[in-house]
Short mmCIF file of C-alpha atoms in Angstrom, two decimals:
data_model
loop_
_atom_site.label_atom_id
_atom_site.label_comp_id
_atom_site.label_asym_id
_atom_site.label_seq_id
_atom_site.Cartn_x
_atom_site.Cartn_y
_atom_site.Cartn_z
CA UNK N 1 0.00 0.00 0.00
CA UNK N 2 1.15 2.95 -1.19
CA UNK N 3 1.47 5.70 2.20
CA UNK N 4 -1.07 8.38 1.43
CA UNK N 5 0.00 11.85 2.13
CA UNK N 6 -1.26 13.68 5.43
CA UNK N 7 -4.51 16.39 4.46
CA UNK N 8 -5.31 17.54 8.20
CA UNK N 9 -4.17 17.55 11.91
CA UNK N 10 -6.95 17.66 14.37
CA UNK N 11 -5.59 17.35 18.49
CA UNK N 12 -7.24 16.84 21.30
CA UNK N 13 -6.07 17.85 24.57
CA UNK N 14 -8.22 18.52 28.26
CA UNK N 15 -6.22 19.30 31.75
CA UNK N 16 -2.64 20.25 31.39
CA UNK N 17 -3.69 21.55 27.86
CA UNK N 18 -1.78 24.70 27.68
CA UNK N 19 1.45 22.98 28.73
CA UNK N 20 1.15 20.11 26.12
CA UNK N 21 0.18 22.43 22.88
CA UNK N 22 3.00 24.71 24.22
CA UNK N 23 5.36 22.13 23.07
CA UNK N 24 3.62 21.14 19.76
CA UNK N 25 2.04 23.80 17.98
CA UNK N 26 4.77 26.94 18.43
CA UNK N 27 7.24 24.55 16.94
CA UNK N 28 5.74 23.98 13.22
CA UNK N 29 7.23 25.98 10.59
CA UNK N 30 5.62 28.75 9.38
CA UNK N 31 5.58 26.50 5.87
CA UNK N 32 3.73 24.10 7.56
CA UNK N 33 1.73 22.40 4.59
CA UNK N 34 -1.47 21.35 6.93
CA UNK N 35 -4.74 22.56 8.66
CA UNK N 36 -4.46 22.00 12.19
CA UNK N 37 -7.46 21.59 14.02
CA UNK N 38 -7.99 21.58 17.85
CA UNK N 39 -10.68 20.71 20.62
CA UNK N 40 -9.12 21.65 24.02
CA UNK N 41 -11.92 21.39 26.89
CA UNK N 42 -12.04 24.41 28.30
CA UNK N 43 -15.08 26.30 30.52
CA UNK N 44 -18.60 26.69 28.81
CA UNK N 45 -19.52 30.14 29.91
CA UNK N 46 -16.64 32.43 29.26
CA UNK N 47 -14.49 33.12 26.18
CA UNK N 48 -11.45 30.92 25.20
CA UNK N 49 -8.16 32.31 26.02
CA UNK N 50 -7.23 29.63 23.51
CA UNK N 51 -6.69 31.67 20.54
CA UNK N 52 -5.07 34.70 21.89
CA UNK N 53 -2.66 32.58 24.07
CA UNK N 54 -0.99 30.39 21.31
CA UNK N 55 -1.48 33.55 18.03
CA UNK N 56 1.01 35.09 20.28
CA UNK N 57 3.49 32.05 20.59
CA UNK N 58 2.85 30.70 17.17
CA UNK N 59 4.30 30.96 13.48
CA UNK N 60 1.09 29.78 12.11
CA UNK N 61 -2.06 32.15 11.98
CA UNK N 62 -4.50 30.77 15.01
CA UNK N 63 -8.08 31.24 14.75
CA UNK N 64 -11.46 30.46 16.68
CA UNK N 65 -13.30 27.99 14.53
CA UNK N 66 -16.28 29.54 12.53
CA UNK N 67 -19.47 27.56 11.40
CA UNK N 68 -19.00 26.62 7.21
CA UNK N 69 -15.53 27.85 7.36
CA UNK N 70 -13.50 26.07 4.62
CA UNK N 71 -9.73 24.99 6.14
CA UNK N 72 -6.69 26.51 5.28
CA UNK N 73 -3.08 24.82 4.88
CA UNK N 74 -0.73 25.93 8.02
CA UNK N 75 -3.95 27.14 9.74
CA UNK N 76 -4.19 26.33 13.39
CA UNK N 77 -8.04 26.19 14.61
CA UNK N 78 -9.52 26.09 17.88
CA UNK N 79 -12.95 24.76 18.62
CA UNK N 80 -15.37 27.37 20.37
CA UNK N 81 -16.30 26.81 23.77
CA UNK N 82 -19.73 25.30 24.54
CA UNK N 83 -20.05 24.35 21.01
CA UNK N 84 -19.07 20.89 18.64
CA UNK N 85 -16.67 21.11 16.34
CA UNK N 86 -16.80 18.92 12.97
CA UNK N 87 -15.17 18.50 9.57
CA UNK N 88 -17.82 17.92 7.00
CA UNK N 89 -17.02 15.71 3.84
CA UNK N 90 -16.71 19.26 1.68
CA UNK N 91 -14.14 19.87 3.67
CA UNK N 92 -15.49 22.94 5.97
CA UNK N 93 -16.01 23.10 9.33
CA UNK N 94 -19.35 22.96 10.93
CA UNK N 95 -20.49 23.67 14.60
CA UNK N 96 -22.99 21.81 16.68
CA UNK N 97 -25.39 22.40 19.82
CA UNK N 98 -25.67 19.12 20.34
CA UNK N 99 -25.63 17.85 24.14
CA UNK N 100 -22.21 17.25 25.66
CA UNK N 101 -20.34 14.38 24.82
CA UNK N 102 -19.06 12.40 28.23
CA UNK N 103 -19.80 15.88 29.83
CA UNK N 104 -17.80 17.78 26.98
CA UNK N 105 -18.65 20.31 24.80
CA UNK N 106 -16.51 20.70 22.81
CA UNK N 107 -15.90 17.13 21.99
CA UNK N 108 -12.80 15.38 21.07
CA UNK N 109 -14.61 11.93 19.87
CA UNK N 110 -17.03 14.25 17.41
CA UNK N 111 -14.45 16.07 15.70
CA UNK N 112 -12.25 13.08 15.72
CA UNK N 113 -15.02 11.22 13.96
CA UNK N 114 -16.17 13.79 11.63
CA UNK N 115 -12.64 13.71 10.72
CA UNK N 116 -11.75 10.50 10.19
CA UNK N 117 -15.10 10.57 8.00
CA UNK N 118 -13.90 13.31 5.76
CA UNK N 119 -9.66 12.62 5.14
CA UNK N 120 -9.85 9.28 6.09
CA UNK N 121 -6.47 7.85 5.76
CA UNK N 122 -5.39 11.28 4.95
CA UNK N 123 -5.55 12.55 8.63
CA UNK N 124 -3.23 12.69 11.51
CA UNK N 125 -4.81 12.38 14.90
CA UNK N 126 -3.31 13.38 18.25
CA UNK N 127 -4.85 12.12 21.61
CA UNK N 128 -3.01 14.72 24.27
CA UNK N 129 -3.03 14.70 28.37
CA UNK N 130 -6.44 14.96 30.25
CA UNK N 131 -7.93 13.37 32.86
CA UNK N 132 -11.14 11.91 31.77
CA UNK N 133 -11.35 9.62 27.99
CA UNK N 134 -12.80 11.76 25.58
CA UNK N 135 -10.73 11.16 22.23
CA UNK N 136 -10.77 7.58 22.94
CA UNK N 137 -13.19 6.50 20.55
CA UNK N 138 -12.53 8.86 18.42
CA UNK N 139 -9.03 8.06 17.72
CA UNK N 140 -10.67 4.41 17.27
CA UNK N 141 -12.38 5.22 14.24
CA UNK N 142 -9.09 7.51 12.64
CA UNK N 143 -7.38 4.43 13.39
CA UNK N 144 -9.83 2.01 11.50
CA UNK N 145 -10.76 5.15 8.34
CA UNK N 146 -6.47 4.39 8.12
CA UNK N 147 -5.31 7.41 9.15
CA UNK N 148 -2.40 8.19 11.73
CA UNK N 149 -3.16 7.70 15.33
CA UNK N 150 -0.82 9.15 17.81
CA UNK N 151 -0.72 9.43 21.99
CA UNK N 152 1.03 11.76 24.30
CA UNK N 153 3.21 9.31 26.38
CA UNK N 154 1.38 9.06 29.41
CA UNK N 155 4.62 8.82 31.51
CA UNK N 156 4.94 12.60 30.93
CA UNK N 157 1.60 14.02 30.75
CA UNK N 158 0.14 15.85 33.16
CA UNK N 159 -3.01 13.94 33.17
CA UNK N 160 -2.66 10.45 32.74
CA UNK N 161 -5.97 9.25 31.79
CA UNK N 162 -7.06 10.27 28.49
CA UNK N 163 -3.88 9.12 27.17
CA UNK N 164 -4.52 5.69 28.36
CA UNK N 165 -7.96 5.37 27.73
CA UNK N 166 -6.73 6.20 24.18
CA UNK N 167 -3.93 3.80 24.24
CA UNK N 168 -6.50 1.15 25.41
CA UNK N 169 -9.03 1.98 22.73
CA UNK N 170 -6.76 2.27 19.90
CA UNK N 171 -3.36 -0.06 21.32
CA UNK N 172 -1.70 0.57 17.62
CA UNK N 173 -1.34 4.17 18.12
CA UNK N 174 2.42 5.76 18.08
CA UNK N 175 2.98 6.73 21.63
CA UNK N 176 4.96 9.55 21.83
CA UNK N 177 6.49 12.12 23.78
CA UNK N 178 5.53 16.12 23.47
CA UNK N 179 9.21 16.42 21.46
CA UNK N 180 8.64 13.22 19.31
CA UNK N 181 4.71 14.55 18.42
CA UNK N 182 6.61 17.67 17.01
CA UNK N 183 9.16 16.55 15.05
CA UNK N 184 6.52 14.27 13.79
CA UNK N 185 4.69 16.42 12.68
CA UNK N 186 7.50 18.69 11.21
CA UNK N 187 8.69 16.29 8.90
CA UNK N 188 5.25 15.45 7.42
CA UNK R 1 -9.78 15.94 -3.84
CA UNK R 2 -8.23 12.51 -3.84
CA UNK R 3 -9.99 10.05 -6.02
CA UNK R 4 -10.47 7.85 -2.82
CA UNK R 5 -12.36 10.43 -1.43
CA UNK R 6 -14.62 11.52 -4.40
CA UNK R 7 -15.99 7.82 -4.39
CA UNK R 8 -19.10 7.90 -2.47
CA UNK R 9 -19.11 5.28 0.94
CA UNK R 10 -21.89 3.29 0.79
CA UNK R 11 -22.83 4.56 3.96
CA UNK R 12 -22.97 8.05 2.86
CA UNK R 13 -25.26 6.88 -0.22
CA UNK R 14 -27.48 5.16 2.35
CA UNK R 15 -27.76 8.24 4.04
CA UNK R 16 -28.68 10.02 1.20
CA UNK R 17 -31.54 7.98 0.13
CA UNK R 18 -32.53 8.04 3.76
CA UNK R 19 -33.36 11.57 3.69
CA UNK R 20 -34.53 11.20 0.47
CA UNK R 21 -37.33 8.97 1.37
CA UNK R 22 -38.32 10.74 4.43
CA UNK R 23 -39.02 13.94 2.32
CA UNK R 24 -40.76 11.98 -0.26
CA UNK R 25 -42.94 10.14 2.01
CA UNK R 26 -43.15 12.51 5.11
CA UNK R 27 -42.26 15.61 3.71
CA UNK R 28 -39.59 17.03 6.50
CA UNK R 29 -36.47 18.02 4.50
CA UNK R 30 -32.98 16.97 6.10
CA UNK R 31 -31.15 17.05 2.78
CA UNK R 32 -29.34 20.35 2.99
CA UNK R 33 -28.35 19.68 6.44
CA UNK R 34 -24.62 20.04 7.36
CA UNK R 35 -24.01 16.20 7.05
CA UNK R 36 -21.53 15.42 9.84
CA UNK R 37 -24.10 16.08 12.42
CA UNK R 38 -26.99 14.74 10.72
CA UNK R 39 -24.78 11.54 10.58
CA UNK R 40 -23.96 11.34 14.07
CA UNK R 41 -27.58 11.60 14.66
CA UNK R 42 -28.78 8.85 12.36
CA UNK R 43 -26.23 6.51 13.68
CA UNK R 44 -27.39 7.27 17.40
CA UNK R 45 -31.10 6.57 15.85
CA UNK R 46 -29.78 3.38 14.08
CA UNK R 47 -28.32 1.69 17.18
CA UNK R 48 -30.76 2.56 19.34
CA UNK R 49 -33.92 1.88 17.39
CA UNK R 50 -31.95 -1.42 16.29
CA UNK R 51 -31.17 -1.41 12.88
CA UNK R 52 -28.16 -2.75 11.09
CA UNK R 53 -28.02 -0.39 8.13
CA UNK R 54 -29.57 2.53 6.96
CA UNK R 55 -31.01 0.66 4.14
CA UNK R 56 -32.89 -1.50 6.49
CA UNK R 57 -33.88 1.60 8.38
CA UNK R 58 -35.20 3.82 5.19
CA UNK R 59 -36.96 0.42 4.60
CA UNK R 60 -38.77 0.96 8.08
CA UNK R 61 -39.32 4.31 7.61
CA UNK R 62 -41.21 3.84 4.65
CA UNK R 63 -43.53 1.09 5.34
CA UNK R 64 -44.17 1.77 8.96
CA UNK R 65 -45.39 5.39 9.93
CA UNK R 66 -45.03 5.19 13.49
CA UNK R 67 -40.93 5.15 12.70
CA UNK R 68 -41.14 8.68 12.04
CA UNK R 69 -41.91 10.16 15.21
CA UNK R 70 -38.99 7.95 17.07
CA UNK R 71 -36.70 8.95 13.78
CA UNK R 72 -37.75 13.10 14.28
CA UNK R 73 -36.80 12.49 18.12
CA UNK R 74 -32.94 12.01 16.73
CA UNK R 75 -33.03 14.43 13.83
CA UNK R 76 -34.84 17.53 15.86
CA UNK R 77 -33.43 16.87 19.08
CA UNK R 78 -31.71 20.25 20.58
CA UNK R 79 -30.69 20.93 24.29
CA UNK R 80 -31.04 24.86 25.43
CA UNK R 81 -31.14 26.92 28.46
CA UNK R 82 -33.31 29.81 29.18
CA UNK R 83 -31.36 32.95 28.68
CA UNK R 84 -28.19 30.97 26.98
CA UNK R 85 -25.49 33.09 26.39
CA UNK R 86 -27.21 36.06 28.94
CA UNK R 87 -25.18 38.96 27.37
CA UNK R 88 -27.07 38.03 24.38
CA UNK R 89 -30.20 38.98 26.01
CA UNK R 90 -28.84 41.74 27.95
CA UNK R 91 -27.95 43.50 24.39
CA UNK R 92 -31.56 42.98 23.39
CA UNK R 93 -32.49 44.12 26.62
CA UNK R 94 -30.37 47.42 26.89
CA UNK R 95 -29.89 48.33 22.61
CA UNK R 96 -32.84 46.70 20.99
CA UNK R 97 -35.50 47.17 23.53
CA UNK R 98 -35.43 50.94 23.14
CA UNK R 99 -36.36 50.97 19.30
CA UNK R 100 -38.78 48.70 20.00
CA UNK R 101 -41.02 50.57 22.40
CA UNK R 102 -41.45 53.52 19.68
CA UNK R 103 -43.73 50.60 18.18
CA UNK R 104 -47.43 50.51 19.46
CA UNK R 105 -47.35 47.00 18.58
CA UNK R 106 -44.95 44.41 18.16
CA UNK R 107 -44.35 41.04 16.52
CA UNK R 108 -41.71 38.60 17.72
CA UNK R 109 -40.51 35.63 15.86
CA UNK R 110 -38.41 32.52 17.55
CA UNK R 111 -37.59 30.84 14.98
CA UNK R 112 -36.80 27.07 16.01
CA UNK R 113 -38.07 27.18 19.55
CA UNK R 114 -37.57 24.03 20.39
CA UNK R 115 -38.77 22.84 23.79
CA UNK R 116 -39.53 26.77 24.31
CA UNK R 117 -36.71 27.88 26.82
CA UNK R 118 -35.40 30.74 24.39
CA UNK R 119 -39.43 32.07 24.00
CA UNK R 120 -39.67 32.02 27.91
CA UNK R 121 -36.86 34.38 27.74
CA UNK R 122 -37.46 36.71 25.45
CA UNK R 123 -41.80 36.87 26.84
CA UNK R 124 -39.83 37.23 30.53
CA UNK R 125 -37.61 39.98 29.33
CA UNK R 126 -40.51 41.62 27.15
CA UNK R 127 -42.47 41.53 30.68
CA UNK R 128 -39.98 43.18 32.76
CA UNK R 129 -39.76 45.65 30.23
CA UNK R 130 -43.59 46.44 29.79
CA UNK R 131 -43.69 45.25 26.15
CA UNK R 132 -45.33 42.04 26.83
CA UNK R 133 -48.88 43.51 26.18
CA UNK R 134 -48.24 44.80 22.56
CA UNK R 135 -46.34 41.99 21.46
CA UNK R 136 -47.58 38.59 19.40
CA UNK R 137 -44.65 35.83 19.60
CA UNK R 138 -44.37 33.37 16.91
CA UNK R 139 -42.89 29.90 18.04
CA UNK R 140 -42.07 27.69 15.44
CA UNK R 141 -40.33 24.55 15.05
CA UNK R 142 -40.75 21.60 12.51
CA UNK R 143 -40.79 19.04 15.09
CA UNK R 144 -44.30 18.39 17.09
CA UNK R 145 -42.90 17.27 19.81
CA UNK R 146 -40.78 19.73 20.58
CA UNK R 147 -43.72 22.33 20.18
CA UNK R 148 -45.68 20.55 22.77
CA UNK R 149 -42.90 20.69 25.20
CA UNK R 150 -42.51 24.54 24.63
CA UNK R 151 -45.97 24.72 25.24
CA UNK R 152 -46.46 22.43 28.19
CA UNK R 153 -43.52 24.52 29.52
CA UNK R 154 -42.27 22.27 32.19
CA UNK R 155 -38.68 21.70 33.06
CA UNK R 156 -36.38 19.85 35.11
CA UNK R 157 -35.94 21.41 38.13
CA UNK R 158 -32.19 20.49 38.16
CA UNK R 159 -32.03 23.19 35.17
CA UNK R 160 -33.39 25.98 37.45
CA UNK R 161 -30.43 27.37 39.42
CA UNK R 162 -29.14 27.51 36.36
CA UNK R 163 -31.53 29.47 33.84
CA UNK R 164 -31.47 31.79 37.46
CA UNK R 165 -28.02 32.82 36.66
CA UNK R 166 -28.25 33.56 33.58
CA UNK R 167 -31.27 35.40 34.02
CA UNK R 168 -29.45 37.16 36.38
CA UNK R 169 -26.69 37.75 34.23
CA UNK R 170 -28.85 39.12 31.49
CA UNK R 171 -30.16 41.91 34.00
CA UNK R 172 -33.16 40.50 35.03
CA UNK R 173 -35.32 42.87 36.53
CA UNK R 174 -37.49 39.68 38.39
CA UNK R 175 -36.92 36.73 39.90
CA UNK R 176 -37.25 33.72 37.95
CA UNK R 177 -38.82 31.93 40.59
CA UNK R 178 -42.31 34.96 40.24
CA UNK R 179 -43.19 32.70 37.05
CA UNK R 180 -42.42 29.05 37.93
CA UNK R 181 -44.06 26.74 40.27
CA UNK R 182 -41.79 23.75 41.30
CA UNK R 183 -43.59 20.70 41.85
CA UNK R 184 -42.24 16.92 42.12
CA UNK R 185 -38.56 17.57 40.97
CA UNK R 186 -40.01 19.87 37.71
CA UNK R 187 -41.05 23.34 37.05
CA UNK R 188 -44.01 24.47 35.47
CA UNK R 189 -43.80 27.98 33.80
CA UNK R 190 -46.37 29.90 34.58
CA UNK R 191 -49.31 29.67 31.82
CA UNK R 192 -49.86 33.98 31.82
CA UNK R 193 -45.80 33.78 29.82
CA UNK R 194 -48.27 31.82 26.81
CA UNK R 195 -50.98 34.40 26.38
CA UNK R 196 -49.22 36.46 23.29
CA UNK R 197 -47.69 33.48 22.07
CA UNK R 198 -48.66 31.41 19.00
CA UNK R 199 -47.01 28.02 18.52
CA UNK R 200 -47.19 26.60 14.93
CA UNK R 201 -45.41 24.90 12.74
CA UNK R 202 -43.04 25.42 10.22
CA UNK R 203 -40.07 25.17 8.14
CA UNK R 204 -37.30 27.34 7.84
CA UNK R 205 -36.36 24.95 4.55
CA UNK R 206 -39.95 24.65 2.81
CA UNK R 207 -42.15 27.06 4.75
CA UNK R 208 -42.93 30.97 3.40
CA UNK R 209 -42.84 34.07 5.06
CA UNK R 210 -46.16 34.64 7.17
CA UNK R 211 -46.06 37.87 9.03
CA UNK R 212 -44.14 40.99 9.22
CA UNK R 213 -41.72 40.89 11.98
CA UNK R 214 -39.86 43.55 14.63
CA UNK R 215 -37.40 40.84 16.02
CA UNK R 216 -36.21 37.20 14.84
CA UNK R 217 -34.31 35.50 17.10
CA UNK R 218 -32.67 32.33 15.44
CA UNK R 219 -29.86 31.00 17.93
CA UNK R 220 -28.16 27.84 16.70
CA UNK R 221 -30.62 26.32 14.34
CA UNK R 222 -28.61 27.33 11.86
CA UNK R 223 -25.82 25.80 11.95
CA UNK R 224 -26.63 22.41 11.19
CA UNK R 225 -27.87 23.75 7.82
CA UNK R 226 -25.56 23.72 4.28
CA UNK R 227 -24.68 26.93 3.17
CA UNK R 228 -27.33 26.77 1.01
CA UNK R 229 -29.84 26.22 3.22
CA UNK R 230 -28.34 29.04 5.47
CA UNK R 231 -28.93 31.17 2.50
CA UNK R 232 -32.93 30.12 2.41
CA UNK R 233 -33.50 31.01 6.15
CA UNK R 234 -31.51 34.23 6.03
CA UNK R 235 -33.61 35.07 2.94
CA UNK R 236 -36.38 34.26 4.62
CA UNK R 237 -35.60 36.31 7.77
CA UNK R 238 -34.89 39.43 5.40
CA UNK R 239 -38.07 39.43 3.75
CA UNK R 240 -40.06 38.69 7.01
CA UNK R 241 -38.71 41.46 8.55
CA UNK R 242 -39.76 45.26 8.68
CA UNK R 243 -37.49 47.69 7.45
CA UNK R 244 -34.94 48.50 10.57
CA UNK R 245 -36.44 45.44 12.22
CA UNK R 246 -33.57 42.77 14.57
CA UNK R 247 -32.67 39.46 13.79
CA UNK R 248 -30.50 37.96 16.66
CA UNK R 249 -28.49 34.72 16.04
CA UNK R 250 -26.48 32.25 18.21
CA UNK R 251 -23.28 33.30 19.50
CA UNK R 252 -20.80 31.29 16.78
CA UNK R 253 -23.47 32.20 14.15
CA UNK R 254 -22.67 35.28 11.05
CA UNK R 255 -23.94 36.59 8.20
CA UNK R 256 -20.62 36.73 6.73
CA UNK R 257 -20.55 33.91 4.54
CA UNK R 258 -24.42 34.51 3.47
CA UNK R 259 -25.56 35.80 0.36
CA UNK R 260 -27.97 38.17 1.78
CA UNK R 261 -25.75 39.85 4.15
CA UNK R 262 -25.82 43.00 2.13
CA UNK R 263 -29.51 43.89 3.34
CA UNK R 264 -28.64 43.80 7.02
CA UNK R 265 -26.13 46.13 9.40
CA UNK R 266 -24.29 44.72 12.21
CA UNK R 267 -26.82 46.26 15.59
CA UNK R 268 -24.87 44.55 18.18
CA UNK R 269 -21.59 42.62 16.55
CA UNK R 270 -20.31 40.70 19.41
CA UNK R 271 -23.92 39.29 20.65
CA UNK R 272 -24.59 38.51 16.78
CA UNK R 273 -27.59 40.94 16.49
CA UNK R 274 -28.35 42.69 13.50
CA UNK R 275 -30.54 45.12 11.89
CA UNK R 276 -32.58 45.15 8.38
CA UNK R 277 -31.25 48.09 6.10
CA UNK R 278 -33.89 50.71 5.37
CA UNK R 279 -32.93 50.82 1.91
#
């Protein structure tokens, strides 16, 4: 089989967020050939520090995620807070009002599995620290679409248990430390 | 595109004729939804209603009718609180309230009411602001179900303490607790809040325009719509409105990407309201 080139990164990361993307997304190149898109849990009833945080560390532009936004190469996107965030088949991004997921909103699993849906074996997924198992599934069904599964080694992460859960769920994933996900990703 | 992606999954084409046969038989029109949600949806409906393909499902749908209520219950299902997002209401409160008092009378549309707890809010606010009496509010929704709810207007009273705060939040001039009585773990809003209202049916995709309206407020129906679509309701909202008349959307929500966006003015740009141009 013939390895198919990488469309899309989409990361999902809950406590210790900050910390973990600190290491990751500041370090791709501002040629960086990829959308990147990302679900961090953060608190439902106040705006995201998300985006201003990491457009001041970054190379990359950083944006909050709008509703039938089509994705950009070496764009990094954040998911709203108190809303889904998906990848339709087209391509764009679409948000949701649907109930939490495993008390999340947004949801690592739905935009992992809107993903997978939409690039297939085309996508990279990243599974980050946290400490409950959202992105578990949904790095399941990248896994099975064929596309790239990777896990923050739980040994360093600041929350254990979503990397497990994920490791558990999907046991082929590339476990890998904060440095490894980066260069990773810089040489795709 | 990669030529593995432009080949159709056979899932995606059951889908398709899914949605195809519930318009044709039933009339409700899912097609132009955005499709990731609609397919998270469907799946939920599939495994729980205990079918092992959508083919067997449409197949269901079609010959038995009393699939389509359980099927709607998937499609239409939408979780809100009462005064979501309460400097949303706050900015209709403090900027849009004022125009709206030079009216003598006043027509309110909530377009996709759902189980009703946006209309409480905006007949609540109306109240504390003495507009309540000149004012007709339209609730619509395509889903029965969820009409009955809004009009039963009982809810959990888990949900209370929260619908409070943001009532609060929104500068509520009451207490939420004057038009609620809590009874064996629910609340039932008080049945005065329904007197202006009228609950009815209809369909931001196949439905026309039926009165002339001061305020829409349309908060996160639309974004499980295609652009397309998006361009129908917004077309709809613009020639259902009065000249100068609000239409409020949900927080993530813009005209920016819609067709019609010419014909409105931002009113309040970081609470998503906005006003119909003159011309």
């Amino acid at each position: 089989m013939t390895p198919v080139k990488a469309q899309a990164v989409t990361i999902g990361a809950s406590a210790g967020a900050v910390e973990a993307l600190s290491a990751i997304l500041p370090a791709l190149p501002q040629s960086f050939p990829l959308p990147v898109i990302v679900v961090v849990h953060v608190p439902s009833d106040r705006p995201s520090l998300m985006v201003d945080l990491f457009r001041a560390k970054c190379r990359l532009p950083v944006e909050e995620a709008e509703d039938k936004q089509s994705l950009e190469t070496g764009t990094i996107y954040f998911a709203p807070p108190d809303y889904h965030l998906l990848v339709e088949t087209d391509r764009n991004l679409s948000l949701s009002s649907d109930e939490p997921v495993l008390f999340s909103r947004p949801s690592i699993d739905i935009l992992f599995e809107s993903a997978a849906d939409a690039f297939g074996p085309a996508l990279i997924a990243i599974v980050l620290t946290g400490a409950n198992r959202d992105g578990a599934d949904g790095l399941a069904a990248v896994h099975e679409a064929g596309g790239t599964a990777i896990v923050q080694n739980p040994e360093g992460a600041h929350a254990r248990a979503m990397p497990e859960a994920a490791i558990q769920s999907c046991p082929s994933a590339l476990v890998l430390s904060l440095d490894a996900i980066a260069e990773y990703l810089k040489e795709v | 595109m990669t030529e593995a992606a432009a080949v159709e999954k056979v899932e995606d084409i059951e889908i398709r004729l899914l949605l195809e046969a519930l318009f044709l038989k039933y009339h409700y029109d899912f097609r132009n939804y955005a499709m990731a949600s609609i397919k998270r949806r469907l799946k939920k409906a599939r495994e729980q209603l205990g079918f092992e393909t959508f083919s067997a499902m449409q197949e269901g749908l079609l010959h038995d009718q009393a699939m389509l209520p359980q099927l709607l219950r998937f499609l239409t299902v939408q979780v809100s609180e009462m005064f979501r997002d309460p400097s949303y209401f706050k900015a209709i409160r403090e900027k849009v309230v004022p125009h709206l008092r030079t009216y003598p009378s006043l027509k309110v549309w909530i377009a996709g009411c759902s189980s009703g707890e946006e209309l409480y809010s905006l007949v609540i606010l109306f109240r504390e602001e003495g507009l309540e009496d000149r004012t007709i509010f339209y609730a619509t929704d395509i889903s029965h179900e969820a009409l009955e709810a809004a009009e039963t207007g009982v809810y959990a009273l888990d949900r209370i303490q929260l619908f409070t705060e943001n009532h609060r939040k929104s500068g509520g001039k009451s207490s939420l607790s004057d038009y609620y009585q809590a009874a064996y773990g629910k609340a039932l809003f008080d049945k005065t809040l329904r007197r202006n209202v009228v609950f009815s049916d209809h369909s931001l995709v196949t439905d026309a325009v039926f009165a002339e309206m001061h305020l829409i407020s349309c908060r996160n129906v639309m974004i499980y719509f295609d652009r397309a679509l998006q361009d129908r309701a917004v077309g709809l909202f613009k020639d259902s409105l009065a000249r100068k008349g609000f239409l409020g959307l949900g927080a993530k929500e813009n005209l920016r990407f819609s067709c019609h966006a010419d014909a409105f003015t931002d009113f309040v740009r970081e609470e998503k309201i906005y006003q119909r141009r003159a011309e």
